[in-house]
Amino acid sequence: MRVFSQCRVQMLPSSLLVLLLSSSLSVVTAVPPNVDLEIPVPAKDASLRSLDRNLVSWSIQNRDLPIFARSKLLENFFKALSTNIAIGQSVRLGGGESDKTTYGSDITITAQKFRSGYYGAQAQGNVTLGPNYFASFKENYAPDARYIWCLNLINTTNNFEAAISTAAGVLDYLGDELDLFEIGNEADFYGSKGFRDSEWDASMMLPEWNYIADEVQKISPNKTIRFMAGGFANPAQIVTKDFDIPGIIAAGFQSSRIPWYSMHLYPQSGCSGAVTIAPLLEHNTLSDILSTYIPQIAAAESVGAQFAIGETNTVSCVGRPGISDTFAAALWLVDYVLFAATLGIRRVYFHSTTRGSYSPIIPVKYALDSVNYTAGILPLSYGAYFISEVLSFNDTLLVSQIEGGNDTDYSSYSIWDETKKLRKIVFINLQSYNSSVGGTNPSMPDTEIYSSDEARPSTRVTVATPWEPGQELSLIRLQAPGSNSKSQVNVSSFTLSEKDGSVKSNLVDTIITVQENGDVEFDLLASEAVLIQHYSNVLANKHPTKTGSKAANSTVNGMIMRTRGADMNISHRLSLNNKFMASAFLMSVLLLFV
Ligand SMILES: *[C@@H]1O[C@H](CO)[C@@H](O)[C@H](O)[C@H]1NC(C)=O
Ligand SMILES: *[C@@H]1O[C@H](CO)[C@@H](O)[C@H](O)[C@H]1NC(C)=O
Ligand SMILES: *[C@@H]1O[C@H](CO)[C@@H](O)[C@H](O)[C@H]1NC(C)=O
Ligand SMILES: *[C@@H]1O[C@H](CO)[C@@H](O)[C@H](O)[C@H]1NC(C)=O
Ligand SMILES: *[C@@H]1O[C@H](CO)[C@@H](O)[C@H](O)[C@H]1NC(C)=O
Ligand SMILES: *[C@@H]1O[C@H](CO)[C@@H](O)[C@H](O)[C@H]1NC(C)=O
Ligand SMILES: *[C@@H]1O[C@H](CO)[C@@H](O)[C@H](O)[C@H]1NC(C)=O
Ligand SMILES: *[C@@H]1O[C@H](CO)[C@@H](O)[C@H](O)[C@H]1NC(C)=O
Ligand SMILES: *[C@@H]1O[C@H](CO)[C@@H](O)[C@H](O)[C@H]1NC(C)=O
Ligand SMILES: *[C@@H]1O[C@H](CO)[C@@H](O)[C@H](O)[C@H]1NC(C)=O
């Protein structure tokens, strides 16, 4: 949620709008019936970027976490993702309300009140947190999650008492679960919104920011406090003043306590006016927008830090039903984070609110315009789940685009291990296909259901690989009845319970083999993504399965299928252990000294 959402319409760069409009008006293209790709070895070192296990991360308005903790939905969803990636989720607690938040250690608002949504669906005024805020989700919430907390930079009263007292509470209650602080949400808008004078720029922001950072460090002298700097609203193309990463680094935001920089990105503005589903299914629109972040990434890396998209989603202002809550959003997420990773964007924080159509999970039922909506799961969560399967590996993975393997309607990636062995292939078919099946979701308002007349187009993809002939491969699909579907989405039968987010149906690997000449061949439909890897990789890593379930083999239309089960003997079991935490930490420490 963005507090300054109203102005995003005017502030969208004309070039970005032209880009979106022109692509939406373009003639309907299609993926050809045959696509032939080649993955040459050795991989070009220059094109390989390492994949952060938290590539898909989450941003939740700090006020909202207690409501998300009222049901098991988000917790179990996080557990499924974390089982695959062998590390907890990274959660940024921040958004427009960070800059309205104050803290009082004597605040008596009960934990129960926080959990009931004391500040409303969208707090208009000040948010005062106290110890009971933390008590409202602590101990009973996603134990492996690590947090980023965004502090109030707008409120200057008593030398930033709001920020500093909140930080003391956060340090007290989150302890080692806190990874980073941010100071100020979308501070590039402060001048135009009257929170600072219009001249205010990065060099004027620096002493305020440093003062708060120093004071926060004093609260906890034995712990090195680290920060994510930036958090600006404007996309890379229309930076105001020097509020971008090169700008703030030049102004002096550079030190070992800043291992991360971030900017926010909403490719479409939902605050008013027309938004469409079309750009979610256009690889070129996405890659054009993300490529404008290359100088931001380079600036962060030039000082040994990492760059993240710190808040993002399909459409700003809580999303738009019929767009953000469709399967197209899941396919978009997959292409978004993998393309971002090829550029060096290390993490992408998807913003969620308790009722937003862009959220992966709707935690509790709600009423809107005298209609009742249930708690439940939206398609975006299956895009995130598919990526957790891409990232599932007991070692560091690297990613590259497959050269010649992208177009408006499709996109493809090769995934490598540290010894530069090809490990996985991802192919995303973004061609639109509308279906009347799965057109509604009880968690979201109904929207017009479109339906395509023609049969659903299918494409045969042939990839020349260095893989040994005869090897068994696992193929899994991110699938739904159509790009417009709001329900009936799954990853090769893997589904989560709409009631509590636990695994409802186990994943079924389709087994294919590498051909004599090293080719790998598969078919996929319009609006579908596939992940291919050695079946032995699947067995080597832990995956979420239904409690007490048994693995099973079957043959369907001549295809060998293997259903995952809780009884599968995983030869190289890795749980959410300290090993990755330690290496991830070491990595960020090392980066500081590059
Ligand atoms: C927020 O707090 C300030 C200062 O206490 C007060 O003036 C203002 O009315 C409050 N706003 C709301 C909406 O409660
Ligand atoms: C600013 O912070 C002070 C605490 O230092 C608080 O009393 C006041 O209500 C806050 N103002 C607003 C507008 O939130
Ligand atoms: C910091 O560590 C020192 C030495 O271990 C200890 O004496 C001191 O109490 C600690 N301070 C805090 C605030 O924990
Ligand atoms: C919505 O839920 C409320 C409370 O449970 C109930 O009173 C109301 O009748 C429901 N409305 C509809 C349209 O079902
Ligand atoms: C990953 O698994 C392989 C095969 O079991 C093993 O050789 C390798 O050491 C493991 N790597 C890590 C980082 O655990
Ligand atoms: C992706 O497609 C564009 C347009 O056809 C092309 O210019 C670019 O080189 C392609 N990228 C890769 C990695 O093949
Ligand atoms: C599906 O419906 C959307 C929304 O009306 C439209 O933009 C798109 O072109 C349709 N796709 C097909 C293949 O007809
Ligand atoms: C998964 O999706 C496919 C394609 O939409 C569908 O045929 C299948 O029944 C679904 N499976 C589950 C378990 O939902
Ligand atoms: C399924 O087939 C594989 C390969 O032949 C075999 O290793 C495994 O034990 C079988 N699993 C079950 C449950 O039959
Ligand atoms: C699991 O596999 C390992 C090695 O592959 C083997 O030593 C062990 O006995 C197996 N455990 C079970 C319960 O089958």
XYZ file of N, CA and C and ligand atoms in Angstrom, residues 100 102 124-127 155 157, ligand 1:
38
model
N 3.709 6.872 9.452
C 2.673 7.372 10.369
C 2.824 6.691 11.722
N 4.157 5.524 15.337
C 4.888 5.884 16.549
C 4.809 4.687 17.493
N -6.198 5.548 8.340
C -6.060 6.885 7.755
C -5.173 7.766 8.614
N -5.103 7.452 9.894
C -4.386 8.336 10.803
C -3.107 7.741 11.332
N -2.766 8.090 12.551
C -1.517 7.653 13.153
C -1.637 6.211 13.636
N -0.565 5.493 13.557
C -0.540 4.112 14.029
C 0.396 4.072 15.224
N 8.188 12.050 10.707
C 7.913 12.678 12.004
C 9.223 13.084 12.687
N 9.410 15.209 15.282
C 9.166 15.646 16.661
C 10.174 15.044 17.643
C -1.940 12.281 14.453
O -1.227 12.815 15.553
C -1.107 14.215 15.525
C -0.213 14.649 16.662
O -0.590 14.020 17.839
C -2.485 14.835 15.602
O -2.376 16.237 15.494
C -3.322 14.307 14.442
O -4.626 14.790 14.575
C -3.337 12.806 14.431
N -4.031 12.376 13.244
C -5.018 11.521 13.269
C -5.705 11.252 11.966
O -5.332 10.923 14.272
